[in-house]
Amino acid sequence: MPAISQPHHRRRRTHRLLAAAAGLATVGALAAALPGTASADEGDRTGKHPGRYQEVQLLSFNDFHGNLEPPTSSSARLTEIQPDGSVKTIEGVGGVEYLAGSLRKAREGHPYSITAAAGDLIGASPLMSALFHDEPTIEAMNALDLDVTGVGNHEFDEGAAELKRMQDGGCHPKDGCYEEGRTFEGAQFPYLAANVVDEKTGKPMLDPTYVWEKNGVKVGFIGVTLEGTPNIVTADGVKGLKFLDETATINKYARELQKRGVKSIVALIHEGGAPASDAYNYDCDAGGAGSGISGPIVDIAKGVTAKVDALVTGHTHAAYACTIPDPEGNPRTVTSAASFGRLYTDTTLTYDRRSGDIVRTSVQSANHVVVRQNPASDMTDLIAHYKAMSAPVENRPIGWIASELAQPKTPDDSTLGNVIADAQLAYAKSVDPSADLALMNSGGVRANLTYVSSPAGEGDGVVTYGEAFRVQPFANTVNMVDLTGAQLLTVLQQQVSGANAAAPKILQPSGLTYTLDLTKTGADRIVADSVRVAGAPLDPAAVYRVAANSFLAGGGDGFTELAKGANPFVGQDDLRAFESYLSANSSAAAPLPTPATDRVNVIK
């Protein structure tokens, strides 16, 4: 590879002396000043004349998901609260060229600067990264000088062995090396997985902690992912692993770090919360510390020992910089920088050289928008390189369609939604003949499947892998659960009630039909006696085997009843199921017929 064979790579910095941790985060505007004696003891920012107190910059982000190219549509959007209280939509943010440029600019004038992440750097990635098992993303993270990251659930999408390859390097065990004479180097930063242990030995699969050190300043990191990771990834991905309680694990390793003389500690936690506003600059402390945030991270933060000075979090793709009291009642920063490289968090930690600890009352944190200005040229080169390499795979034909298949736009089933649901039911039946029906969320169908040939010239009606990938880019799995007929009716009612009452989310079904009466309100809009499974009336007492993607099966989009299903099964990637269905049911001579949109009978 010419200009970017070693894209801005460098070996680990000389101050990375103690590998063993992960974690980093700080948040919330804890405005208080340093102790009264601080001004006399402060060193200058350069660190050339250190005093008692040293400013340490912590830059962090999370849930990058391989978004090397600038994301598009809603994935490239943020909302911002204006000074007058109104909300503005910011379009066109993110992309690794601009994230790298923003981080490099932010580091200027900060010799004590650490960059950390809180998991899901890879997995559920766009085609350019996913085709190469996310090696391009690891290369990009090396180039933007990431110091440390915790693992997320998506780091386990391809299993523990593949995650270790991401850390250590080497060619893929099946696909090999992608370029002659060039071997993947692996991450030049440590992945931390303190609460992911081998079932037999009980030992962490990767380093649990890491210590960043420079000129006597030591900051320790602990990295954990959510304990529920096995419930949201494939069974093969976590085979042989056990996921421990987040809070107990952090507290254990905080004690160990302190025994090693490391008193400044940051936790990198791939679990998050839900702020009361989607705006990235929402003040979640306006009604009191942490009053504007809810979700799993709140209980975790309240239980994590006061020895930990800040929490950097992720998973929910939300943006926040809050303070949540620690077990001793003292405020502590908790941050998250949304997803896809749209934001980064800049946290100021004041390190007390005398105590070796962070002055907690001086911690300040804020999220910053990654605007598309001043792109990093090495990242531009990296993108261009992998874009060219991915073209042959992207343009590979996988099926034929008789006409354009449209994504859902109205409260009805759609041609493309029905085909995807059919594909998922076909896959489900192939592994479990008792499967009865499939449900696909409309929001998961991201683009139309076009009939007209693309500029690549594959021909009219030809479906390429790249086109299919744009339709289903999330790397969900096709899962199955058992629901009673009564539960299934509740699922259908949740389309138009509860969280979805104001803006219905109509599922795309296969093996199921019913009537939706929009002249009524709430759950009554589902005409209960109209529901048919394989043509037969719904039996409230019967048990039905239901296929759905992992997002829906986990209760996404307000479908909480699906998450209550019994006998869960985690299957293969949804895009693979879609590709198999197209390949098996279409040819150039006999393209896939366009299905009717008659599965949901809408009364307006």
Coordinates of C-alpha atoms in Angstrom, one line a residue:
M1 CA 0.0 0.0 0.0
P2 CA 1.6 3.3 -1.0
A3 CA 1.2 6.4 1.1
I4 CA -0.7 4.8 4.0
S5 CA 0.9 1.4 4.5
Q6 CA 1.7 2.7 8.0
P7 CA -0.9 5.4 8.4
H8 CA 0.5 7.7 11.1
H9 CA 1.5 4.7 13.2
R10 CA 3.9 5.0 16.0
R11 CA 4.9 2.7 18.8
R12 CA 3.4 3.3 22.2
R13 CA 4.5 6.5 23.8
T14 CA 7.4 6.2 26.3
H15 CA 5.1 7.3 29.1
R16 CA 2.9 4.2 28.7
L17 CA 4.8 2.3 31.3
L18 CA 2.3 0.3 33.2
A19 CA -0.2 -1.7 31.1
A20 CA -3.2 -3.0 33.0
A21 CA -6.2 -0.9 32.9
A22 CA -8.8 1.0 31.0
G23 CA -11.3 3.5 31.8
L24 CA -11.5 7.2 31.6
A25 CA -14.1 9.7 31.8
T26 CA -15.1 12.8 33.5
V27 CA -18.0 14.9 33.2
G28 CA -20.4 17.4 34.7
A29 CA -19.7 21.0 35.5
L30 CA -18.3 20.6 39.0
A31 CA -17.5 24.3 39.1
A32 CA -15.7 24.6 42.5
A33 CA -12.2 26.0 42.5
L34 CA -9.0 24.3 43.8
P35 CA -8.2 24.5 47.5
G36 CA -7.2 27.9 48.7
T37 CA -3.5 27.1 48.6
A38 CA -3.6 25.8 45.0
S39 CA -2.8 29.1 43.3
A40 CA 0.6 29.2 45.0
D41 CA 1.3 25.5 44.1
E42 CA 0.1 25.4 40.5
G43 CA 2.6 24.6 37.8
D44 CA 2.4 26.0 34.3
R45 CA 0.3 24.1 31.8
T46 CA 3.4 23.0 29.8
G47 CA 4.6 20.9 32.7
K48 CA 8.1 22.2 32.3
H49 CA 7.9 23.8 35.8
P50 CA 5.6 21.5 37.7
G51 CA 4.1 22.7 40.9
R52 CA 1.8 20.8 43.2
Y53 CA -1.1 20.7 40.8
Q54 CA -0.9 19.5 37.3
E55 CA -3.7 19.9 34.7
V56 CA -4.4 16.7 32.9
Q57 CA -6.6 16.7 29.8
L58 CA -8.8 13.7 29.2
L59 CA -10.3 13.4 25.7
S60 CA -12.9 10.6 25.3
F61 CA -15.4 9.1 22.9
N62 CA -17.5 5.9 22.6
D63 CA -19.5 3.7 20.2
F64 CA -17.5 4.7 17.1
H65 CA -18.7 1.5 15.3
G66 CA -16.3 1.7 12.4
N67 CA -17.6 4.9 11.0
L68 CA -14.6 5.9 9.0
E69 CA -16.5 7.7 6.3
P70 CA -18.7 10.6 7.4
P71 CA -22.0 9.1 8.6
T72 CA -25.2 10.1 6.8
S73 CA -28.8 10.8 7.5
S74 CA -29.8 10.7 11.2
S75 CA -26.4 9.2 12.1
A76 CA -24.8 12.5 11.1
R77 CA -27.2 14.6 13.1
L78 CA -27.1 16.2 16.6
T79 CA -29.5 18.6 18.5
E80 CA -28.2 21.6 20.3
I81 CA -29.9 23.8 22.9
Q82 CA -29.6 27.4 22.1
P83 CA -29.1 30.3 24.6
D84 CA -32.8 31.2 24.3
G85 CA -33.9 27.6 25.1
S86 CA -34.8 26.6 21.6
V87 CA -33.4 23.5 20.0
K88 CA -31.4 23.5 16.8
T89 CA -30.6 20.5 14.6
I90 CA -27.0 20.3 13.5
E91 CA -26.5 18.3 10.2
G92 CA -23.4 16.7 8.8
V93 CA -21.1 15.9 11.8
G94 CA -18.7 13.0 12.4
G95 CA -16.3 10.9 10.4
V96 CA -12.8 9.8 11.4
E97 CA -11.0 12.5 9.2
Y98 CA -12.7 15.1 11.3
L99 CA -12.6 13.3 14.7
A100 CA -8.8 12.9 14.3
G101 CA -8.4 16.6 13.3
S102 CA -10.5 17.7 16.2
L103 CA -8.6 15.6 18.8
R104 CA -5.3 16.8 17.4
K105 CA -6.4 20.4 17.7
A106 CA -7.7 19.9 21.2
R107 CA -4.4 18.5 22.4
E108 CA -2.5 21.6 21.4
G109 CA -1.0 23.2 24.5
H110 CA -1.8 20.2 26.6
P111 CA 1.3 18.1 27.2
Y112 CA -0.5 16.0 29.7
S113 CA -3.3 14.7 27.5
I114 CA -4.9 11.3 27.5
T115 CA -7.3 9.9 24.9
A116 CA -9.6 7.1 25.9
A117 CA -12.7 5.3 24.6
A118 CA -15.6 3.3 26.3
G119 CA -16.1 0.4 23.9
D120 CA -17.8 -0.5 20.6
L121 CA -15.1 1.0 18.5
I122 CA -15.7 -1.9 16.1
G123 CA -18.7 -4.1 15.3
A124 CA -22.0 -3.0 13.6
S125 CA -19.7 -1.1 11.2
P126 CA -20.2 0.2 7.7
L127 CA -19.1 -1.9 4.8
M128 CA -15.7 -0.3 4.4
S129 CA -14.6 -1.4 7.8
A130 CA -16.7 -4.5 8.2
L131 CA -15.4 -6.2 5.0
F132 CA -11.9 -6.3 6.5
H133 CA -13.0 -7.4 10.0
D134 CA -12.6 -3.9 11.2
E135 CA -8.9 -3.8 10.7
P136 CA -9.2 -0.3 9.0
T137 CA -10.8 1.1 12.2
I138 CA -8.1 -0.2 14.4
E139 CA -5.5 1.3 12.1
A140 CA -7.4 4.6 12.3
M141 CA -7.5 4.5 16.1
N142 CA -3.8 3.9 16.2
A143 CA -3.3 6.9 13.9
L144 CA -5.4 9.3 16.0
D145 CA -3.3 8.3 19.1
L146 CA -5.9 6.5 21.2
D147 CA -4.3 5.6 24.5
V148 CA -6.7 3.1 26.0
T149 CA -10.2 1.7 25.5
G150 CA -12.6 -0.5 27.3
V151 CA -14.4 -3.3 25.5
G152 CA -18.0 -3.1 24.4
N153 CA -20.5 -5.8 23.5
H154 CA -19.9 -5.4 19.8
E155 CA -16.2 -6.2 20.3
F156 CA -17.4 -9.7 20.8
D157 CA -19.4 -10.0 17.6
E158 CA -16.8 -12.2 16.1
G159 CA -15.7 -13.9 19.3
A160 CA -13.0 -13.7 21.9
A161 CA -10.2 -15.0 19.6
E162 CA -11.0 -12.3 17.0
L163 CA -11.0 -9.6 19.7
K164 CA -7.6 -10.8 20.8
R165 CA -6.4 -10.6 17.2
M166 CA -7.6 -7.0 17.2
Q167 CA -5.3 -6.4 20.2
D168 CA -2.3 -8.4 19.1
G169 CA -2.4 -8.3 15.3
G170 CA -1.9 -11.0 12.7
C171 CA -3.9 -12.1 9.6
H172 CA -7.5 -13.3 9.8
P173 CA -7.6 -17.0 10.5
K174 CA -10.0 -17.7 7.5
D175 CA -9.6 -14.7 5.2
G176 CA -5.9 -14.2 5.7
C177 CA -4.1 -11.0 5.0
Y178 CA -5.8 -8.5 2.7
E179 CA -2.6 -7.2 1.0
E180 CA 0.5 -9.1 0.0
G181 CA 3.4 -8.4 2.2
R182 CA 1.4 -6.5 4.8
T183 CA 0.3 -8.0 8.1
F184 CA -2.3 -6.3 10.4
E185 CA -0.4 -4.9 13.4
G186 CA -3.2 -4.8 15.9
A187 CA -4.1 -2.1 18.3
Q188 CA -1.3 0.0 19.7
F189 CA -3.5 0.8 22.7
P190 CA -4.7 -1.6 25.3
Y191 CA -8.2 -3.1 25.3
L192 CA -9.4 -3.5 28.9
A193 CA -11.9 -6.2 29.9
A194 CA -11.8 -6.4 33.7
N195 CA -15.2 -8.1 34.0
V196 CA -14.9 -10.6 31.1
V197 CA -13.3 -13.7 32.5
D198 CA -12.6 -17.3 31.3
E199 CA -15.3 -19.6 32.6
K200 CA -12.7 -22.2 33.6
T201 CA -9.9 -20.1 35.0
G202 CA -11.7 -17.0 36.2
K203 CA -9.0 -14.9 34.8
P204 CA -9.7 -11.8 32.6
M205 CA -9.4 -12.5 28.9
L206 CA -7.6 -9.2 28.4
D207 CA -5.9 -6.7 30.7
P208 CA -8.3 -5.4 33.4
T209 CA -6.4 -2.1 34.1
Y210 CA -3.9 0.3 32.5
V211 CA -1.8 3.0 34.1
W212 CA -0.9 6.1 32.1
E213 CA 2.2 7.8 33.5
K214 CA 4.3 10.9 32.6
N215 CA 6.8 12.8 34.8
G216 CA 5.4 11.2 38.0
V217 CA 1.7 11.8 37.1
K218 CA -0.2 8.5 37.2
V219 CA -3.8 7.9 36.0
G220 CA -5.2 4.4 36.2
F221 CA -8.0 3.0 34.0
I222 CA -10.4 0.1 34.6
G223 CA -12.4 -1.1 31.6
V224 CA -15.7 -3.1 31.8
T225 CA -18.6 -3.9 29.5
L226 CA -22.2 -4.4 30.5
E227 CA -22.8 -7.6 32.4
G228 CA -25.7 -8.4 30.0
T229 CA -23.4 -8.7 27.0
P230 CA -24.2 -12.4 26.4
N231 CA -27.9 -11.5 25.9
I232 CA -27.2 -9.2 23.0
V233 CA -24.5 -10.9 21.0
T234 CA -24.3 -14.3 19.4
A235 CA -23.7 -17.3 21.6
D236 CA -20.5 -18.2 19.7
G237 CA -19.2 -14.7 20.3
V238 CA -19.1 -15.2 24.1
K239 CA -18.5 -19.0 24.3
G240 CA -16.3 -19.9 27.2
L241 CA -16.6 -16.4 28.8
K242 CA -18.3 -15.1 31.9
F243 CA -19.4 -11.5 32.3
L244 CA -19.3 -10.2 35.9
D245 CA -21.1 -7.4 37.7
E246 CA -19.7 -4.0 36.5
T247 CA -19.8 -2.3 39.9
A248 CA -18.2 -5.1 41.9
T249 CA -15.5 -5.5 39.3
I250 CA -14.6 -1.8 39.2
N251 CA -14.4 -1.7 43.0
K252 CA -12.1 -4.8 43.1
Y253 CA -9.6 -3.3 40.7
A254 CA -9.8 0.2 42.2
R255 CA -8.5 -1.4 45.4
E256 CA -5.7 -3.2 43.5
L257 CA -4.7 0.0 41.7
Q258 CA -4.5 1.8 45.1
K259 CA -2.3 -0.9 46.5
R260 CA 0.0 -0.3 43.6
G261 CA 0.2 3.4 44.5
V262 CA -2.2 4.6 41.8
K263 CA -4.8 6.9 43.4
S264 CA -6.2 8.8 40.3
I265 CA -8.6 6.3 38.7
V266 CA -11.0 6.5 35.8
A267 CA -13.5 3.8 34.9
L268 CA -14.3 3.1 31.2
I269 CA -17.8 1.5 31.3
H270 CA -19.7 0.2 28.2
E271 CA -23.1 0.9 29.8
G272 CA -24.9 4.1 29.8
G273 CA -27.9 6.2 30.6
A274 CA -30.7 8.2 29.0
P275 CA -30.7 11.9 29.5
A276 CA -34.0 13.8 29.6
S277 CA -33.1 15.6 26.5
D278 CA -31.4 14.5 23.2
A279 CA -29.4 17.7 23.0
Y280 CA -25.7 17.0 23.4
N281 CA -25.3 20.1 25.6
Y282 CA -28.3 19.5 27.9
D283 CA -27.6 20.3 31.5
C284 CA -28.5 17.1 33.3
D285 CA -27.6 18.7 36.6
A286 CA -29.9 21.7 36.4
G287 CA -32.4 20.2 38.8
G288 CA -29.7 18.8 41.1
A289 CA -26.7 16.5 40.5
G290 CA -27.7 13.8 38.1
S291 CA -31.4 14.7 38.2
G292 CA -31.6 14.7 34.4
I293 CA -30.4 11.3 33.6
S294 CA -31.8 7.8 34.2
G295 CA -30.9 4.2 33.1
P296 CA -28.4 1.5 34.3
I297 CA -25.5 3.9 34.6
V298 CA -27.1 5.7 37.5
D299 CA -27.1 2.7 39.8
I300 CA -23.7 1.7 38.7
A301 CA -22.3 5.1 39.4
K302 CA -23.9 5.3 42.8
G303 CA -22.3 1.9 43.7
V304 CA -18.8 2.5 42.3
T305 CA -16.3 3.2 45.1
A306 CA -15.3 6.8 45.8
K307 CA -11.8 5.8 44.9
V308 CA -12.7 6.2 41.3
D309 CA -12.6 9.8 40.2
A310 CA -14.6 9.8 36.9
L311 CA -16.7 7.5 34.7
V312 CA -16.5 7.4 30.9
T313 CA -19.5 5.5 29.6
G314 CA -21.2 4.4 26.4
H315 CA -23.6 1.8 24.9
T316 CA -26.8 4.0 24.8
H317 CA -25.4 6.3 22.1
A318 CA -26.6 9.2 24.2
A319 CA -24.7 12.4 24.9
Y320 CA -24.3 13.7 28.4
A321 CA -21.9 15.3 30.9
C322 CA -23.5 14.8 34.4
T323 CA -22.6 14.5 38.0
I324 CA -23.9 11.6 40.0
P325 CA -23.0 11.3 43.7
D326 CA -20.6 8.6 44.7
P327 CA -21.3 6.3 47.7
E328 CA -19.9 8.9 50.0
G329 CA -22.3 11.5 48.7
N330 CA -19.7 13.5 46.7
P331 CA -20.3 14.6 43.1
R332 CA -18.5 12.7 40.4
T333 CA -18.5 13.2 36.7
V334 CA -20.2 10.7 34.3
T335 CA -19.8 11.3 30.5
S336 CA -20.8 9.9 27.2
A337 CA -20.1 11.3 23.7
A338 CA -23.1 9.9 21.6
S339 CA -21.8 7.7 18.8
F340 CA -20.1 7.5 15.4
G341 CA -17.5 10.1 16.1
R342 CA -20.0 12.9 16.2
L343 CA -18.7 14.2 19.5
Y344 CA -15.7 14.0 21.8
T345 CA -15.6 14.8 25.5
D346 CA -13.0 17.2 26.9
T347 CA -12.5 16.7 30.6
T348 CA -10.0 18.6 32.8
L349 CA -8.5 16.6 35.7
T350 CA -6.4 18.4 38.2
Y351 CA -3.8 16.1 39.6
D352 CA -2.3 16.7 43.0
R353 CA 1.3 15.7 43.0
R354 CA 1.4 15.6 46.7
S355 CA -1.4 13.1 47.2
G356 CA -1.3 11.4 43.8
D357 CA -5.0 11.9 43.5
I358 CA -7.4 14.0 41.5
V359 CA -8.8 17.1 43.0
R360 CA -12.4 16.1 42.5
T361 CA -14.0 19.5 43.0
S362 CA -11.9 20.8 40.1
V363 CA -13.1 18.3 37.5
Q364 CA -14.9 19.9 34.5
S365 CA -16.3 18.3 31.4
A366 CA -18.0 19.2 28.2
N367 CA -19.0 17.6 24.9
H368 CA -17.7 19.1 21.7
V369 CA -19.2 18.7 18.2
V370 CA -17.0 17.1 15.5
V371 CA -17.6 19.5 12.7
R372 CA -16.5 18.7 9.1
Q373 CA -13.7 21.1 8.8
N374 CA -9.9 20.6 8.6
P375 CA -9.9 16.9 7.8
A376 CA -6.8 14.9 8.8
S377 CA -5.0 14.0 5.6
D378 CA -3.7 10.6 6.7
M379 CA -7.3 9.6 7.5
T380 CA -8.4 10.8 4.1
D381 CA -5.8 8.6 2.5
L382 CA -6.8 5.6 4.7
I383 CA -10.4 6.0 3.6
A384 CA -9.5 6.3 -0.1
H385 CA -7.4 3.2 0.1
Y386 CA -10.0 0.9 1.7
K387 CA -12.7 2.4 -0.5
A388 CA -10.8 1.1 -3.5
M389 CA -10.2 -2.2 -1.9
S390 CA -13.8 -2.8 -1.0
A391 CA -15.2 -1.9 -4.4
P392 CA -15.1 -5.5 -5.8
V393 CA -17.0 -6.9 -2.8
E394 CA -19.4 -4.0 -2.7
N395 CA -20.3 -4.6 -6.3
R396 CA -20.7 -8.3 -6.1
P397 CA -24.2 -9.5 -7.3
I398 CA -26.2 -11.5 -4.7
G399 CA -29.7 -11.5 -6.3
W400 CA -32.2 -10.1 -8.7
I401 CA -35.4 -8.2 -8.2
A402 CA -38.3 -7.5 -10.5
S403 CA -38.8 -3.9 -9.4
E404 CA -37.6 -1.4 -6.9
L405 CA -38.3 -2.5 -3.3
A406 CA -39.3 0.4 -1.1
Q407 CA -38.5 0.9 2.6
P408 CA -41.4 1.6 5.0
K409 CA -42.8 5.2 4.8
T410 CA -46.4 4.9 5.9
P411 CA -48.3 3.0 8.7
D412 CA -48.4 -0.1 6.6
D413 CA -46.2 -3.0 5.5
S414 CA -43.8 -2.3 2.6
T415 CA -42.4 -4.3 -0.3
L416 CA -38.8 -4.2 1.1
G417 CA -39.9 -4.7 4.7
N418 CA -41.9 -7.7 3.7
V419 CA -39.0 -9.3 1.8
I420 CA -36.7 -8.8 4.8
A421 CA -39.2 -10.4 7.1
D422 CA -39.7 -13.3 4.7
A423 CA -35.9 -13.7 4.6
Q424 CA -35.8 -13.8 8.4
L425 CA -38.6 -16.3 8.6
A426 CA -37.0 -18.5 6.0
Y427 CA -33.7 -18.5 8.0
A428 CA -35.6 -19.2 11.2
K429 CA -37.4 -22.2 9.7
S430 CA -34.0 -23.5 8.4
V431 CA -32.7 -23.8 11.9
D432 CA -36.0 -24.4 13.7
P433 CA -38.9 -25.8 11.6
S434 CA -41.3 -24.8 14.4
A435 CA -40.8 -21.0 13.6
D436 CA -44.2 -19.4 12.9
L437 CA -43.6 -15.8 12.0
A438 CA -41.1 -13.0 11.7
L439 CA -41.3 -9.3 12.6
M440 CA -39.0 -6.6 11.3
N441 CA -38.7 -3.0 12.6
S442 CA -39.4 -0.3 10.0
G443 CA -36.5 1.8 11.3
G444 CA -34.0 -1.0 10.6
V445 CA -34.7 -0.8 6.8
R446 CA -32.3 2.0 6.0
A447 CA -32.7 2.5 2.3
N448 CA -34.7 1.4 -0.8
L449 CA -33.4 -1.5 -2.8
T450 CA -33.1 0.1 -6.2
Y451 CA -33.9 -1.6 -9.5
V452 CA -32.0 0.8 -11.8
S453 CA -28.3 -0.1 -12.2
S454 CA -25.8 1.9 -10.1
P455 CA -22.9 3.8 -11.7
A456 CA -20.8 0.6 -11.1
G457 CA -22.8 -0.9 -14.0
E458 CA -24.0 -4.1 -12.5
G459 CA -27.2 -3.9 -14.6
D460 CA -30.9 -3.2 -13.9
G461 CA -32.5 -5.4 -11.3
V462 CA -29.2 -6.7 -9.9
V463 CA -28.8 -6.5 -6.2
T464 CA -25.2 -6.0 -5.1
Y465 CA -23.8 -6.8 -1.7
G466 CA -23.1 -3.1 -1.2
E467 CA -26.8 -2.2 -1.9
A468 CA -28.0 -4.9 0.5
F469 CA -25.5 -3.7 3.2
R470 CA -27.0 -0.1 2.9
V471 CA -30.4 -1.6 3.6
Q472 CA -29.3 -3.5 6.7
P473 CA -26.1 -2.1 8.0
F474 CA -26.5 -2.8 11.7
A475 CA -25.1 -6.3 12.0
N476 CA -28.0 -7.4 14.0
T477 CA -28.6 -11.2 14.4
V478 CA -31.8 -13.0 13.6
N479 CA -33.1 -14.2 17.0
M480 CA -36.1 -16.3 18.0
V481 CA -38.3 -16.4 21.2
D482 CA -41.5 -18.1 22.2
L483 CA -44.5 -15.9 22.8
T484 CA -48.0 -16.8 23.8
G485 CA -50.8 -15.5 21.6
A486 CA -51.7 -13.0 24.3
Q487 CA -48.1 -11.7 24.3
L488 CA -48.0 -11.5 20.5
L489 CA -51.1 -9.4 20.6
T490 CA -49.4 -7.2 23.2
V491 CA -46.4 -6.8 20.8
L492 CA -48.8 -5.7 18.0
Q493 CA -50.5 -3.3 20.3
Q494 CA -47.2 -1.8 21.4
Q495 CA -46.8 -0.5 17.8
V496 CA -49.5 2.1 18.5
S497 CA -49.6 2.5 22.2
G498 CA -47.3 3.4 25.1
A499 CA -44.1 4.8 23.8
N500 CA -45.4 4.6 20.3
A501 CA -48.8 6.1 20.8
A502 CA -48.0 9.5 19.3
A503 CA -45.8 8.1 16.5
P504 CA -46.7 4.5 15.6
K505 CA -43.9 2.1 14.7
I506 CA -45.5 -0.4 12.4
L507 CA -43.7 -3.8 12.2
Q508 CA -43.1 -5.5 8.9
P509 CA -44.5 -9.1 9.3
S510 CA -44.1 -12.4 7.6
G511 CA -46.5 -15.3 8.4
L512 CA -48.9 -12.8 10.1
T513 CA -51.7 -10.5 9.0
Y514 CA -54.0 -8.2 10.9
T515 CA -56.1 -5.0 10.6
L516 CA -54.9 -1.6 11.9
D517 CA -57.8 0.8 12.5
L518 CA -56.4 4.3 12.6
T519 CA -59.8 5.8 13.4
K520 CA -59.4 4.4 16.9
T521 CA -56.9 5.4 19.6
G522 CA -54.1 3.6 21.5
A523 CA -54.0 -0.2 21.7
D524 CA -57.6 -0.4 20.3
R525 CA -56.2 0.4 16.9
I526 CA -55.1 -3.2 16.6
V527 CA -58.3 -5.2 15.7
A528 CA -57.7 -8.2 18.0
D529 CA -60.0 -10.7 16.2
S530 CA -58.4 -9.9 12.8
V531 CA -54.9 -11.3 13.7
R532 CA -54.0 -14.4 11.8
V533 CA -50.9 -16.6 12.0
A534 CA -50.3 -18.6 8.9
G535 CA -53.9 -17.9 8.0
A536 CA -55.3 -19.2 11.3
P537 CA -56.9 -17.0 14.0
L538 CA -54.6 -16.0 16.8
D539 CA -55.0 -18.3 19.9
P540 CA -54.2 -16.4 23.1
A541 CA -53.2 -19.6 24.9
A542 CA -51.0 -21.1 22.1
V543 CA -47.2 -20.6 22.0
Y544 CA -45.7 -19.1 18.8
R545 CA -42.1 -19.2 17.7
V546 CA -41.3 -15.6 16.7
A547 CA -38.2 -14.4 14.7
A548 CA -37.0 -10.9 15.0
N549 CA -33.6 -9.1 14.8
S550 CA -31.6 -8.7 18.0
F551 CA -32.6 -5.0 18.4
L552 CA -36.3 -5.9 18.5
A553 CA -35.8 -9.1 20.5
G554 CA -34.1 -7.0 23.1
G555 CA -37.1 -4.7 23.5
G556 CA -36.0 -2.0 21.1
D557 CA -38.3 0.7 19.7
G558 CA -40.7 0.3 22.7
F559 CA -41.4 -3.4 22.0
T560 CA -40.7 -4.5 25.6
E561 CA -43.0 -7.5 25.4
L562 CA -40.6 -9.2 22.9
A563 CA -37.9 -9.1 25.4
K564 CA -40.0 -11.2 27.7
G565 CA -40.1 -14.1 25.3
A566 CA -39.1 -17.6 26.4
N567 CA -36.5 -20.0 25.0
P568 CA -34.4 -17.3 23.3
F569 CA -32.1 -18.3 20.4
V570 CA -29.5 -16.0 18.9
G571 CA -28.9 -16.7 15.2
Q572 CA -26.7 -15.5 12.4
D573 CA -26.2 -12.0 11.0
D574 CA -29.4 -10.6 9.4
L575 CA -27.6 -9.4 6.3
R576 CA -26.4 -13.0 5.7
A577 CA -29.9 -14.2 6.1
F578 CA -31.1 -11.6 3.5
E579 CA -28.3 -12.5 1.1
S580 CA -29.1 -16.3 1.4
Y581 CA -32.8 -15.6 0.7
L582 CA -32.1 -13.5 -2.4
S583 CA -29.6 -16.0 -3.7
A584 CA -32.0 -19.0 -3.2
N585 CA -35.1 -17.3 -4.6
S586 CA -34.0 -15.2 -7.5
S587 CA -32.0 -15.4 -10.7
A588 CA -31.3 -13.3 -13.8
A589 CA -34.1 -15.2 -15.6
A590 CA -36.5 -15.3 -12.7
P591 CA -36.0 -12.2 -10.5
L592 CA -37.7 -12.1 -7.1
P593 CA -41.3 -11.1 -7.5
T594 CA -42.4 -7.9 -5.8
P595 CA -44.6 -8.9 -2.8
A596 CA -48.0 -7.4 -2.2
T597 CA -48.4 -5.0 0.7
D598 CA -51.5 -6.7 2.1
R599 CA -50.2 -8.1 5.4
V600 CA -51.4 -5.0 7.4
N601 CA -54.9 -3.9 6.4
V602 CA -55.1 -0.2 7.3
I603 CA -58.3 1.6 8.0
K604 CA -58.0 5.3 7.8

